[in-house]
Amino acid sequence: MSTIPHETASPTDEPLANLLFDYPGADVILRSQDAYQFRVPKTYIANSSPILCELTRRTLDSPDDANPEALPVVQLPESGKILHCLLTFIFLVTPLVPSTPEETMELLSIAQKYQMDSVLTHIRDRIARHHPLPIHLEPALRIYFLAQKYGLRPEALQTARTILNYPMTIEDFDNKLDIMSGASLYELWKYHERVQAILASDLTEFKVSRAHGIIAGLRCSDISSSQIPRWLSHYISSIEKSPNLFDLVEFNAAMSRHIVNRSRELECECASIPSQTVRDFWDALASVVDGSFEKASVVDISSCLEY
């Protein structure tokens, strides 16, 4: 069945024979490495990708003398399945994301390879809304490896941050070499170290210069050298060593433990902190943590792994 405007696109798990484009006004054919053909208007392709625009121009400059009436064919190295998904983000059809993380990363890499900036943004938005990246360790490691391999910096950063929600010692990762190479694990380890170093610096600055101002006027029976409740200072410090503790549940648990321990002390007002003050403090802390992760970028993409 051909794909035409406004029709519902076929699921990606249907046979590839059902995934061929035959778009009205087609004046060029894109052919996949596995010989599937996509009849499309070259204007759409040219407007979406400067690389494909140049490939199409070269094809038009070398017409088929044996069959001059035939549409020009642009041969591409990608599979029909991935090309089909890519084209659904260019034409007026239902956009399709592949069913596996591996193919999804490949789709992103092809859009990046062909410099399809708006398409890349569209794909990432679709993934975020309907196919979010995994939050469990082993799938996240797999995505991180693929993102590094394909040079997909945003996905590498996102999954690296997810991975930091888990303990990261050599013992924890020595059985993961079947998921990703030692080189990728080493880059991840370096990223982890950079995050911790930057977090330590930024959170120390936050405790000294900003935290006290947000909760000014709060009385507590146990104040730290930063002039904030000691339980709060300890919680902030814990994030430096274990970024996964940056979680509102962990924050509330730390406050609850302090309140229980100091429940009989009248000079402690931590049990009655205004909810707006808590929100303001958490927003400020989140800004610091997010900023630290932004600074600790993954190793330069030029060192990404090869197949």
PDB file of C-alpha atoms in Angstrom:
ATOM      1  CA  MET A   1       0.000   0.000   0.000  1.00  0.00           C
ATOM      2  CA  SER A   2       1.449   3.391  -0.975  1.00  0.00           C
ATOM      3  CA  THR A   3       1.759   6.213   1.509  1.00  0.00           C
ATOM      4  CA  ILE A   4      -0.117   9.333   0.377  1.00  0.00           C
ATOM      5  CA  PRO A   5      -0.987  12.641   2.136  1.00  0.00           C
ATOM      6  CA  HIS A   6      -3.355  12.428   5.093  1.00  0.00           C
ATOM      7  CA  GLU A   7      -3.504   8.624   5.036  1.00  0.00           C
ATOM      8  CA  THR A   8      -2.711   6.759   8.219  1.00  0.00           C
ATOM      9  CA  ALA A   9       0.793   5.340   7.848  1.00  0.00           C
ATOM     10  CA  SER A  10       1.410   1.646   8.248  1.00  0.00           C
ATOM     11  CA  PRO A  11       2.965   0.421  11.507  1.00  0.00           C
ATOM     12  CA  THR A  12       6.689  -0.131  11.333  1.00  0.00           C
ATOM     13  CA  ASP A  13       6.319  -3.849  12.011  1.00  0.00           C
ATOM     14  CA  GLU A  14       4.419  -4.471   8.753  1.00  0.00           C
ATOM     15  CA  PRO A  15       6.314  -5.910   5.766  1.00  0.00           C
ATOM     16  CA  LEU A  16       8.502  -3.369   4.043  1.00  0.00           C
ATOM     17  CA  ALA A  17       6.573  -3.890   0.828  1.00  0.00           C
ATOM     18  CA  ASN A  18       3.819  -1.836   2.482  1.00  0.00           C
ATOM     19  CA  LEU A  19       6.124   1.051   3.333  1.00  0.00           C
ATOM     20  CA  LEU A  20       6.859   2.469  -0.122  1.00  0.00           C
ATOM     21  CA  PHE A  21       6.169   6.147  -0.742  1.00  0.00           C
ATOM     22  CA  ASP A  22       4.355   7.210  -3.890  1.00  0.00           C
ATOM     23  CA  TYR A  23       3.774  10.874  -3.190  1.00  0.00           C
ATOM     24  CA  PRO A  24       1.722  13.006  -5.635  1.00  0.00           C
ATOM     25  CA  GLY A  25       3.911  15.232  -7.752  1.00  0.00           C
ATOM     26  CA  ALA A  26       6.907  12.913  -7.406  1.00  0.00           C
ATOM     27  CA  ASP A  27       9.782  13.785  -9.709  1.00  0.00           C
ATOM     28  CA  VAL A  28      12.616  11.790  -8.144  1.00  0.00           C
ATOM     29  CA  ILE A  29      13.056   8.319  -6.659  1.00  0.00           C
ATOM     30  CA  LEU A  30      14.997   7.610  -3.476  1.00  0.00           C
ATOM     31  CA  ARG A  31      16.239   4.018  -3.450  1.00  0.00           C
ATOM     32  CA  SER A  32      17.322   2.295  -0.251  1.00  0.00           C
ATOM     33  CA  GLN A  33      20.273  -0.055   0.027  1.00  0.00           C
ATOM     34  CA  ASP A  34      17.818  -2.971   0.124  1.00  0.00           C
ATOM     35  CA  ALA A  35      16.207  -1.812  -3.162  1.00  0.00           C
ATOM     36  CA  TYR A  36      13.015  -0.194  -1.867  1.00  0.00           C
ATOM     37  CA  GLN A  37      11.928   2.879  -3.785  1.00  0.00           C
ATOM     38  CA  PHE A  38      10.317   6.110  -2.602  1.00  0.00           C
ATOM     39  CA  ARG A  39       8.765   8.342  -5.261  1.00  0.00           C
ATOM     40  CA  VAL A  40       8.847  11.889  -3.842  1.00  0.00           C
ATOM     41  CA  PRO A  41       8.903  15.543  -4.972  1.00  0.00           C
ATOM     42  CA  LYS A  42      12.500  16.725  -4.923  1.00  0.00           C
ATOM     43  CA  THR A  43      11.478  20.145  -3.563  1.00  0.00           C
ATOM     44  CA  TYR A  44      10.503  18.599  -0.224  1.00  0.00           C
ATOM     45  CA  ILE A  45      13.779  16.722  -0.036  1.00  0.00           C
ATOM     46  CA  ALA A  46      15.867  19.735  -1.030  1.00  0.00           C
ATOM     47  CA  ASN A  47      14.159  21.948   1.553  1.00  0.00           C
ATOM     48  CA  SER A  48      14.730  19.373   4.292  1.00  0.00           C
ATOM     49  CA  SER A  49      18.375  18.497   3.710  1.00  0.00           C
ATOM     50  CA  PRO A  50      21.258  20.308   1.986  1.00  0.00           C
ATOM     51  CA  ILE A  51      23.050  16.974   1.657  1.00  0.00           C
ATOM     52  CA  LEU A  52      20.165  15.236  -0.093  1.00  0.00           C
ATOM     53  CA  CYS A  53      19.666  18.371  -2.162  1.00  0.00           C
ATOM     54  CA  GLU A  54      23.224  18.048  -3.471  1.00  0.00           C
ATOM     55  CA  LEU A  55      22.866  14.303  -4.094  1.00  0.00           C
ATOM     56  CA  THR A  56      19.681  14.945  -6.049  1.00  0.00           C
ATOM     57  CA  ARG A  57      21.338  17.707  -8.070  1.00  0.00           C
ATOM     58  CA  ARG A  58      24.184  15.383  -9.040  1.00  0.00           C
ATOM     59  CA  THR A  59      21.692  12.746 -10.145  1.00  0.00           C
ATOM     60  CA  LEU A  60      19.817  15.256 -12.277  1.00  0.00           C
ATOM     61  CA  ASP A  61      23.096  16.355 -13.832  1.00  0.00           C
ATOM     62  CA  SER A  62      23.708  12.750 -14.958  1.00  0.00           C
ATOM     63  CA  PRO A  63      20.481  11.659 -16.687  1.00  0.00           C
ATOM     64  CA  ASP A  64      19.833   8.093 -17.804  1.00  0.00           C
ATOM     65  CA  ASP A  65      20.345   8.299 -21.572  1.00  0.00           C
ATOM     66  CA  ALA A  66      18.946   4.792 -22.048  1.00  0.00           C
ATOM     67  CA  ASN A  67      15.608   5.772 -20.493  1.00  0.00           C
ATOM     68  CA  PRO A  68      15.291   9.557 -20.546  1.00  0.00           C
ATOM     69  CA  GLU A  69      11.621   9.546 -19.493  1.00  0.00           C
ATOM     70  CA  ALA A  70      12.278   7.617 -16.288  1.00  0.00           C
ATOM     71  CA  LEU A  71      12.407   9.467 -12.974  1.00  0.00           C
ATOM     72  CA  PRO A  72      15.966  10.051 -11.732  1.00  0.00           C
ATOM     73  CA  VAL A  73      17.049   7.673  -8.965  1.00  0.00           C
ATOM     74  CA  VAL A  74      19.081   8.744  -5.928  1.00  0.00           C
ATOM     75  CA  GLN A  75      20.751   5.713  -4.346  1.00  0.00           C
ATOM     76  CA  LEU A  76      21.050   5.911  -0.542  1.00  0.00           C
ATOM     77  CA  PRO A  77      22.935   3.599   1.851  1.00  0.00           C
ATOM     78  CA  GLU A  78      20.152   3.351   4.448  1.00  0.00           C
ATOM     79  CA  SER A  79      17.568   0.580   4.790  1.00  0.00           C
ATOM     80  CA  GLY A  80      14.056   0.966   3.449  1.00  0.00           C
ATOM     81  CA  LYS A  81      12.561   0.752   6.920  1.00  0.00           C
ATOM     82  CA  ILE A  82      14.637   3.592   8.334  1.00  0.00           C
ATOM     83  CA  LEU A  83      14.215   5.745   5.219  1.00  0.00           C
ATOM     84  CA  HIS A  84      10.469   5.279   5.431  1.00  0.00           C
ATOM     85  CA  CYS A  85      10.438   6.487   9.029  1.00  0.00           C
ATOM     86  CA  LEU A  86      12.609   9.448   8.070  1.00  0.00           C
ATOM     87  CA  LEU A  87      10.299  10.477   5.226  1.00  0.00           C
ATOM     88  CA  THR A  88       7.257  10.457   7.516  1.00  0.00           C
ATOM     89  CA  PHE A  89       8.827  13.421   9.313  1.00  0.00           C
ATOM     90  CA  ILE A  90       9.110  15.341   6.025  1.00  0.00           C
ATOM     91  CA  PHE A  91       5.763  14.716   4.347  1.00  0.00           C
ATOM     92  CA  LEU A  92       2.164  15.154   5.498  1.00  0.00           C
ATOM     93  CA  VAL A  93       1.729  11.663   6.912  1.00  0.00           C
ATOM     94  CA  THR A  94       1.684  10.199  10.395  1.00  0.00           C
ATOM     95  CA  PRO A  95       5.253  10.366  11.757  1.00  0.00           C
ATOM     96  CA  LEU A  96       6.707   6.974  12.629  1.00  0.00           C
ATOM     97  CA  VAL A  97       9.378   6.160  15.193  1.00  0.00           C
ATOM     98  CA  PRO A  98      10.984   2.700  14.871  1.00  0.00           C
ATOM     99  CA  SER A  99       9.948   0.070  17.377  1.00  0.00           C
ATOM    100  CA  THR A 100      13.418  -0.598  18.825  1.00  0.00           C
ATOM    101  CA  PRO A 101      15.839   1.783  20.584  1.00  0.00           C
ATOM    102  CA  GLU A 102      18.609   0.691  18.224  1.00  0.00           C
ATOM    103  CA  GLU A 103      16.616   1.709  15.146  1.00  0.00           C
ATOM    104  CA  THR A 104      15.470   4.917  16.835  1.00  0.00           C
ATOM    105  CA  MET A 105      19.082   5.937  17.421  1.00  0.00           C
ATOM    106  CA  GLU A 106      19.844   5.052  13.805  1.00  0.00           C
ATOM    107  CA  LEU A 107      16.963   7.249  12.627  1.00  0.00           C
ATOM    108  CA  LEU A 108      18.292  10.184  14.640  1.00  0.00           C
ATOM    109  CA  SER A 109      21.795   9.615  13.312  1.00  0.00           C
ATOM    110  CA  ILE A 110      20.589   9.649   9.695  1.00  0.00           C
ATOM    111  CA  ALA A 111      18.666  12.884  10.204  1.00  0.00           C
ATOM    112  CA  GLN A 112      21.819  14.341  11.733  1.00  0.00           C
ATOM    113  CA  LYS A 113      24.018  12.958   8.947  1.00  0.00           C
ATOM    114  CA  TYR A 114      21.862  14.628   6.287  1.00  0.00           C
ATOM    115  CA  GLN A 115      21.799  17.908   8.284  1.00  0.00           C
ATOM    116  CA  MET A 116      18.022  17.843   8.620  1.00  0.00           C
ATOM    117  CA  ASP A 117      17.810  20.199  11.585  1.00  0.00           C
ATOM    118  CA  SER A 118      14.044  20.746  11.665  1.00  0.00           C
ATOM    119  CA  VAL A 119      13.404  17.042  11.082  1.00  0.00           C
ATOM    120  CA  LEU A 120      15.805  16.161  13.897  1.00  0.00           C
ATOM    121  CA  THR A 121      13.915  18.480  16.240  1.00  0.00           C
ATOM    122  CA  HIS A 122      10.616  16.925  15.139  1.00  0.00           C
ATOM    123  CA  ILE A 123      11.898  13.389  15.739  1.00  0.00           C
ATOM    124  CA  ARG A 124      13.246  14.264  19.187  1.00  0.00           C
ATOM    125  CA  ASP A 125       9.952  15.879  20.136  1.00  0.00           C
ATOM    126  CA  ARG A 126       8.077  12.774  18.988  1.00  0.00           C
ATOM    127  CA  ILE A 127      10.403  10.535  21.001  1.00  0.00           C
ATOM    128  CA  ALA A 128      10.024  12.679  24.122  1.00  0.00           C
ATOM    129  CA  ARG A 129       6.228  12.599  23.874  1.00  0.00           C
ATOM    130  CA  HIS A 130       5.601   9.007  22.839  1.00  0.00           C
ATOM    131  CA  HIS A 131       8.832   6.995  23.119  1.00  0.00           C
ATOM    132  CA  PRO A 132      10.829   8.369  26.091  1.00  0.00           C
ATOM    133  CA  LEU A 133      14.347   7.087  26.577  1.00  0.00           C
ATOM    134  CA  PRO A 134      14.692   4.293  29.186  1.00  0.00           C
ATOM    135  CA  ILE A 135      15.275   5.042  32.861  1.00  0.00           C
ATOM    136  CA  HIS A 136      16.570   1.614  33.917  1.00  0.00           C
ATOM    137  CA  LEU A 137      20.309   0.998  33.994  1.00  0.00           C
ATOM    138  CA  GLU A 138      20.949  -1.625  31.321  1.00  0.00           C
ATOM    139  CA  PRO A 139      18.680  -0.095  28.640  1.00  0.00           C
ATOM    140  CA  ALA A 140      20.136   3.335  29.446  1.00  0.00           C
ATOM    141  CA  LEU A 141      23.669   1.970  29.034  1.00  0.00           C
ATOM    142  CA  ARG A 142      22.702   0.532  25.662  1.00  0.00           C
ATOM    143  CA  ILE A 143      21.255   3.860  24.506  1.00  0.00           C
ATOM    144  CA  TYR A 144      24.308   5.722  25.812  1.00  0.00           C
ATOM    145  CA  PHE A 145      26.593   3.441  23.811  1.00  0.00           C
ATOM    146  CA  LEU A 146      24.537   3.940  20.642  1.00  0.00           C
ATOM    147  CA  ALA A 147      24.351   7.698  21.167  1.00  0.00           C
ATOM    148  CA  GLN A 148      28.131   7.841  21.500  1.00  0.00           C
ATOM    149  CA  LYS A 149      28.598   5.642  18.461  1.00  0.00           C
ATOM    150  CA  TYR A 150      26.314   7.783  16.307  1.00  0.00           C
ATOM    151  CA  GLY A 151      27.506  11.120  17.691  1.00  0.00           C
ATOM    152  CA  LEU A 152      24.115  12.024  19.199  1.00  0.00           C
ATOM    153  CA  ARG A 153      25.180  14.440  21.904  1.00  0.00           C
ATOM    154  CA  PRO A 154      21.748  15.251  23.470  1.00  0.00           C
ATOM    155  CA  GLU A 155      20.882  11.561  23.838  1.00  0.00           C
ATOM    156  CA  ALA A 156      24.333  10.784  25.251  1.00  0.00           C
ATOM    157  CA  LEU A 157      23.956  13.562  27.829  1.00  0.00           C
ATOM    158  CA  GLN A 158      20.423  12.555  28.762  1.00  0.00           C
ATOM    159  CA  THR A 159      21.220   8.888  29.275  1.00  0.00           C
ATOM    160  CA  ALA A 160      24.499   9.670  31.042  1.00  0.00           C
ATOM    161  CA  ARG A 161      22.494  11.664  33.547  1.00  0.00           C
ATOM    162  CA  THR A 162      20.033   8.788  33.918  1.00  0.00           C
ATOM    163  CA  ILE A 163      22.917   6.392  34.556  1.00  0.00           C
ATOM    164  CA  LEU A 164      24.146   8.656  37.362  1.00  0.00           C
ATOM    165  CA  ASN A 165      20.991   7.716  39.271  1.00  0.00           C
ATOM    166  CA  TYR A 166      22.706   4.382  39.935  1.00  0.00           C
ATOM    167  CA  PRO A 167      25.811   3.616  42.015  1.00  0.00           C
ATOM    168  CA  MET A 168      28.862   3.887  39.817  1.00  0.00           C
ATOM    169  CA  THR A 169      31.818   1.838  40.942  1.00  0.00           C
ATOM    170  CA  ILE A 170      34.073  -0.466  38.974  1.00  0.00           C
ATOM    171  CA  GLU A 171      32.363  -3.409  40.669  1.00  0.00           C
ATOM    172  CA  ASP A 172      28.935  -2.182  39.564  1.00  0.00           C
ATOM    173  CA  PHE A 173      29.995  -1.972  35.929  1.00  0.00           C
ATOM    174  CA  ASP A 174      32.513  -4.783  35.467  1.00  0.00           C
ATOM    175  CA  ASN A 175      29.772  -7.072  34.125  1.00  0.00           C
ATOM    176  CA  LYS A 176      28.445  -4.550  31.595  1.00  0.00           C
ATOM    177  CA  LEU A 177      31.053  -5.110  28.891  1.00  0.00           C
ATOM    178  CA  ASP A 178      28.521  -7.165  26.956  1.00  0.00           C
ATOM    179  CA  ILE A 179      26.390  -4.009  26.668  1.00  0.00           C
ATOM    180  CA  MET A 180      29.068  -1.470  25.842  1.00  0.00           C
ATOM    181  CA  SER A 181      32.803  -1.386  25.316  1.00  0.00           C
ATOM    182  CA  GLY A 182      35.407  -0.606  27.930  1.00  0.00           C
ATOM    183  CA  ALA A 183      36.164   2.650  26.099  1.00  0.00           C
ATOM    184  CA  SER A 184      32.560   3.817  26.421  1.00  0.00           C
ATOM    185  CA  LEU A 185      32.471   2.861  30.085  1.00  0.00           C
ATOM    186  CA  TYR A 186      35.665   4.826  30.603  1.00  0.00           C
ATOM    187  CA  GLU A 187      34.154   7.944  28.978  1.00  0.00           C
ATOM    188  CA  LEU A 188      31.071   7.511  31.164  1.00  0.00           C
ATOM    189  CA  TRP A 189      33.275   7.217  34.226  1.00  0.00           C
ATOM    190  CA  LYS A 190      35.077  10.447  33.292  1.00  0.00           C
ATOM    191  CA  TYR A 191      31.733  12.178  32.858  1.00  0.00           C
ATOM    192  CA  HIS A 192      30.670  10.946  36.297  1.00  0.00           C
ATOM    193  CA  GLU A 193      33.841  12.389  37.817  1.00  0.00           C
ATOM    194  CA  ARG A 194      33.311  15.743  36.080  1.00  0.00           C
ATOM    195  CA  VAL A 195      29.732  15.934  37.330  1.00  0.00           C
ATOM    196  CA  GLN A 196      30.807  15.248  40.905  1.00  0.00           C
ATOM    197  CA  ALA A 197      33.594  17.843  40.788  1.00  0.00           C
ATOM    198  CA  ILE A 198      31.361  20.539  39.311  1.00  0.00           C
ATOM    199  CA  LEU A 199      28.472  19.689  41.636  1.00  0.00           C
ATOM    200  CA  ALA A 200      30.778  19.939  44.654  1.00  0.00           C
ATOM    201  CA  SER A 201      31.903  23.418  43.634  1.00  0.00           C
ATOM    202  CA  ASP A 202      28.483  24.731  42.613  1.00  0.00           C
ATOM    203  CA  LEU A 203      26.621  23.312  45.609  1.00  0.00           C
ATOM    204  CA  THR A 204      29.203  24.677  48.043  1.00  0.00           C
ATOM    205  CA  GLU A 205      28.739  28.103  46.478  1.00  0.00           C
ATOM    206  CA  PHE A 206      24.963  27.677  46.713  1.00  0.00           C
ATOM    207  CA  LYS A 207      25.113  26.835  50.421  1.00  0.00           C
ATOM    208  CA  VAL A 208      27.325  29.825  51.186  1.00  0.00           C
ATOM    209  CA  SER A 209      25.770  32.512  49.014  1.00  0.00           C
ATOM    210  CA  ARG A 210      22.140  31.689  48.186  1.00  0.00           C
ATOM    211  CA  ALA A 211      20.541  29.080  50.425  1.00  0.00           C
ATOM    212  CA  HIS A 212      20.536  31.238  53.557  1.00  0.00           C
ATOM    213  CA  GLY A 213      18.801  34.089  51.737  1.00  0.00           C
ATOM    214  CA  ILE A 214      15.966  31.854  50.576  1.00  0.00           C
ATOM    215  CA  ILE A 215      15.150  30.591  54.076  1.00  0.00           C
ATOM    216  CA  ALA A 216      16.070  33.797  55.934  1.00  0.00           C
ATOM    217  CA  GLY A 217      14.263  34.138  59.241  1.00  0.00           C
ATOM    218  CA  LEU A 218      13.858  30.392  59.789  1.00  0.00           C
ATOM    219  CA  ARG A 219      14.866  29.357  63.294  1.00  0.00           C
ATOM    220  CA  CYS A 220      16.499  25.969  63.832  1.00  0.00           C
ATOM    221  CA  SER A 221      18.205  24.475  66.858  1.00  0.00           C
ATOM    222  CA  ASP A 222      21.060  23.070  64.762  1.00  0.00           C
ATOM    223  CA  ILE A 223      22.613  25.562  62.344  1.00  0.00           C
ATOM    224  CA  SER A 224      25.582  24.799  60.095  1.00  0.00           C
ATOM    225  CA  SER A 225      28.520  27.077  59.332  1.00  0.00           C
ATOM    226  CA  SER A 226      26.649  28.160  56.180  1.00  0.00           C
ATOM    227  CA  GLN A 227      23.905  29.584  58.400  1.00  0.00           C
ATOM    228  CA  ILE A 228      21.319  27.094  57.229  1.00  0.00           C
ATOM    229  CA  PRO A 229      19.872  24.131  59.151  1.00  0.00           C
ATOM    230  CA  ARG A 230      22.477  21.400  59.424  1.00  0.00           C
ATOM    231  CA  TRP A 231      20.121  18.747  58.026  1.00  0.00           C
ATOM    232  CA  LEU A 232      19.691  20.897  54.930  1.00  0.00           C
ATOM    233  CA  SER A 233      23.430  21.405  54.581  1.00  0.00           C
ATOM    234  CA  HIS A 234      23.981  17.637  54.863  1.00  0.00           C
ATOM    235  CA  TYR A 235      21.299  16.954  52.267  1.00  0.00           C
ATOM    236  CA  ILE A 236      22.884  19.364  49.785  1.00  0.00           C
ATOM    237  CA  SER A 237      26.298  17.792  50.409  1.00  0.00           C
ATOM    238  CA  SER A 238      24.891  14.310  49.822  1.00  0.00           C
ATOM    239  CA  ILE A 239      23.990  15.282  46.250  1.00  0.00           C
ATOM    240  CA  GLU A 240      27.665  15.974  45.534  1.00  0.00           C
ATOM    241  CA  LYS A 241      28.530  12.315  46.138  1.00  0.00           C
ATOM    242  CA  SER A 242      25.288  10.743  44.917  1.00  0.00           C
ATOM    243  CA  PRO A 243      23.472  12.852  42.298  1.00  0.00           C
ATOM    244  CA  ASN A 244      20.565  10.409  42.393  1.00  0.00           C
ATOM    245  CA  LEU A 245      19.680  11.856  45.820  1.00  0.00           C
ATOM    246  CA  PHE A 246      18.558  15.034  44.082  1.00  0.00           C
ATOM    247  CA  ASP A 247      14.935  14.079  44.396  1.00  0.00           C
ATOM    248  CA  LEU A 248      12.052  15.779  46.173  1.00  0.00           C
ATOM    249  CA  VAL A 249      11.214  12.546  47.982  1.00  0.00           C
ATOM    250  CA  GLU A 250      14.759  12.364  49.389  1.00  0.00           C
ATOM    251  CA  PHE A 251      14.590  16.035  50.364  1.00  0.00           C
ATOM    252  CA  ASN A 252      11.305  15.573  52.235  1.00  0.00           C
ATOM    253  CA  ALA A 253      12.648  12.426  53.921  1.00  0.00           C
ATOM    254  CA  ALA A 254      15.693  14.333  55.200  1.00  0.00           C
ATOM    255  CA  MET A 255      13.463  17.111  56.532  1.00  0.00           C
ATOM    256  CA  SER A 256      11.100  14.603  58.176  1.00  0.00           C
ATOM    257  CA  ARG A 257      13.960  12.840  59.962  1.00  0.00           C
ATOM    258  CA  HIS A 258      15.136  16.158  61.347  1.00  0.00           C
ATOM    259  CA  ILE A 259      11.643  17.168  62.463  1.00  0.00           C
ATOM    260  CA  VAL A 260      11.133  13.866  64.296  1.00  0.00           C
ATOM    261  CA  ASN A 261      14.475  14.181  66.064  1.00  0.00           C
ATOM    262  CA  ARG A 262      13.837  17.812  67.073  1.00  0.00           C
ATOM    263  CA  SER A 263      10.096  17.611  67.726  1.00  0.00           C
ATOM    264  CA  ARG A 264      10.432  18.634  71.389  1.00  0.00           C
ATOM    265  CA  GLU A 265      12.647  21.651  70.752  1.00  0.00           C
ATOM    266  CA  LEU A 266      10.574  24.822  70.631  1.00  0.00           C
ATOM    267  CA  GLU A 267      13.327  26.860  68.994  1.00  0.00           C
ATOM    268  CA  CYS A 268      13.185  24.714  65.808  1.00  0.00           C
ATOM    269  CA  GLU A 269      10.719  25.943  63.181  1.00  0.00           C
ATOM    270  CA  CYS A 270      11.613  23.475  60.434  1.00  0.00           C
ATOM    271  CA  ALA A 271       8.271  21.695  60.850  1.00  0.00           C
ATOM    272  CA  SER A 272       6.438  24.849  59.803  1.00  0.00           C
ATOM    273  CA  ILE A 273       8.464  26.037  56.816  1.00  0.00           C
ATOM    274  CA  PRO A 274       5.983  27.750  54.438  1.00  0.00           C
ATOM    275  CA  SER A 275       5.278  25.633  51.371  1.00  0.00           C
ATOM    276  CA  GLN A 276       6.206  28.560  49.114  1.00  0.00           C
ATOM    277  CA  THR A 277       9.616  28.771  50.790  1.00  0.00           C
ATOM    278  CA  VAL A 278      10.151  25.050  50.177  1.00  0.00           C
ATOM    279  CA  ARG A 279       9.205  25.490  46.507  1.00  0.00           C
ATOM    280  CA  ASP A 280      11.506  28.491  46.126  1.00  0.00           C
ATOM    281  CA  PHE A 281      14.383  26.616  47.723  1.00  0.00           C
ATOM    282  CA  TRP A 282      13.828  23.523  45.579  1.00  0.00           C
ATOM    283  CA  ASP A 283      13.605  25.561  42.383  1.00  0.00           C
ATOM    284  CA  ALA A 284      16.868  27.317  43.234  1.00  0.00           C
ATOM    285  CA  LEU A 285      18.588  24.029  44.049  1.00  0.00           C
ATOM    286  CA  ALA A 286      17.274  22.462  40.835  1.00  0.00           C
ATOM    287  CA  SER A 287      18.694  25.372  38.858  1.00  0.00           C
ATOM    288  CA  VAL A 288      22.135  24.769  40.376  1.00  0.00           C
ATOM    289  CA  VAL A 289      22.073  21.007  39.775  1.00  0.00           C
ATOM    290  CA  ASP A 290      20.818  21.366  36.206  1.00  0.00           C
ATOM    291  CA  GLY A 291      23.497  23.962  35.533  1.00  0.00           C
ATOM    292  CA  SER A 292      26.187  21.619  36.835  1.00  0.00           C
ATOM    293  CA  PHE A 293      25.065  18.857  34.496  1.00  0.00           C
ATOM    294  CA  GLU A 294      25.121  21.281  31.584  1.00  0.00           C
ATOM    295  CA  LYS A 295      28.717  22.230  32.378  1.00  0.00           C
ATOM    296  CA  ALA A 296      29.827  18.615  32.642  1.00  0.00           C
ATOM    297  CA  SER A 297      29.355  17.795  28.974  1.00  0.00           C
ATOM    298  CA  VAL A 298      30.121  14.356  27.602  1.00  0.00           C
ATOM    299  CA  VAL A 299      33.572  13.853  26.076  1.00  0.00           C
ATOM    300  CA  ASP A 300      34.110  15.489  22.686  1.00  0.00           C
ATOM    301  CA  ILE A 301      31.999  13.786  20.029  1.00  0.00           C
ATOM    302  CA  SER A 302      35.039  13.289  17.810  1.00  0.00           C
ATOM    303  CA  SER A 303      36.065  10.436  20.088  1.00  0.00           C
ATOM    304  CA  CYS A 304      32.806   8.535  19.555  1.00  0.00           C
ATOM    305  CA  LEU A 305      33.202   4.855  18.913  1.00  0.00           C
ATOM    306  CA  GLU A 306      33.130   3.210  15.527  1.00  0.00           C
ATOM    307  CA  TYR A 307      31.191   0.094  14.616  1.00  0.00           C
TER     308      TYR A 307
END
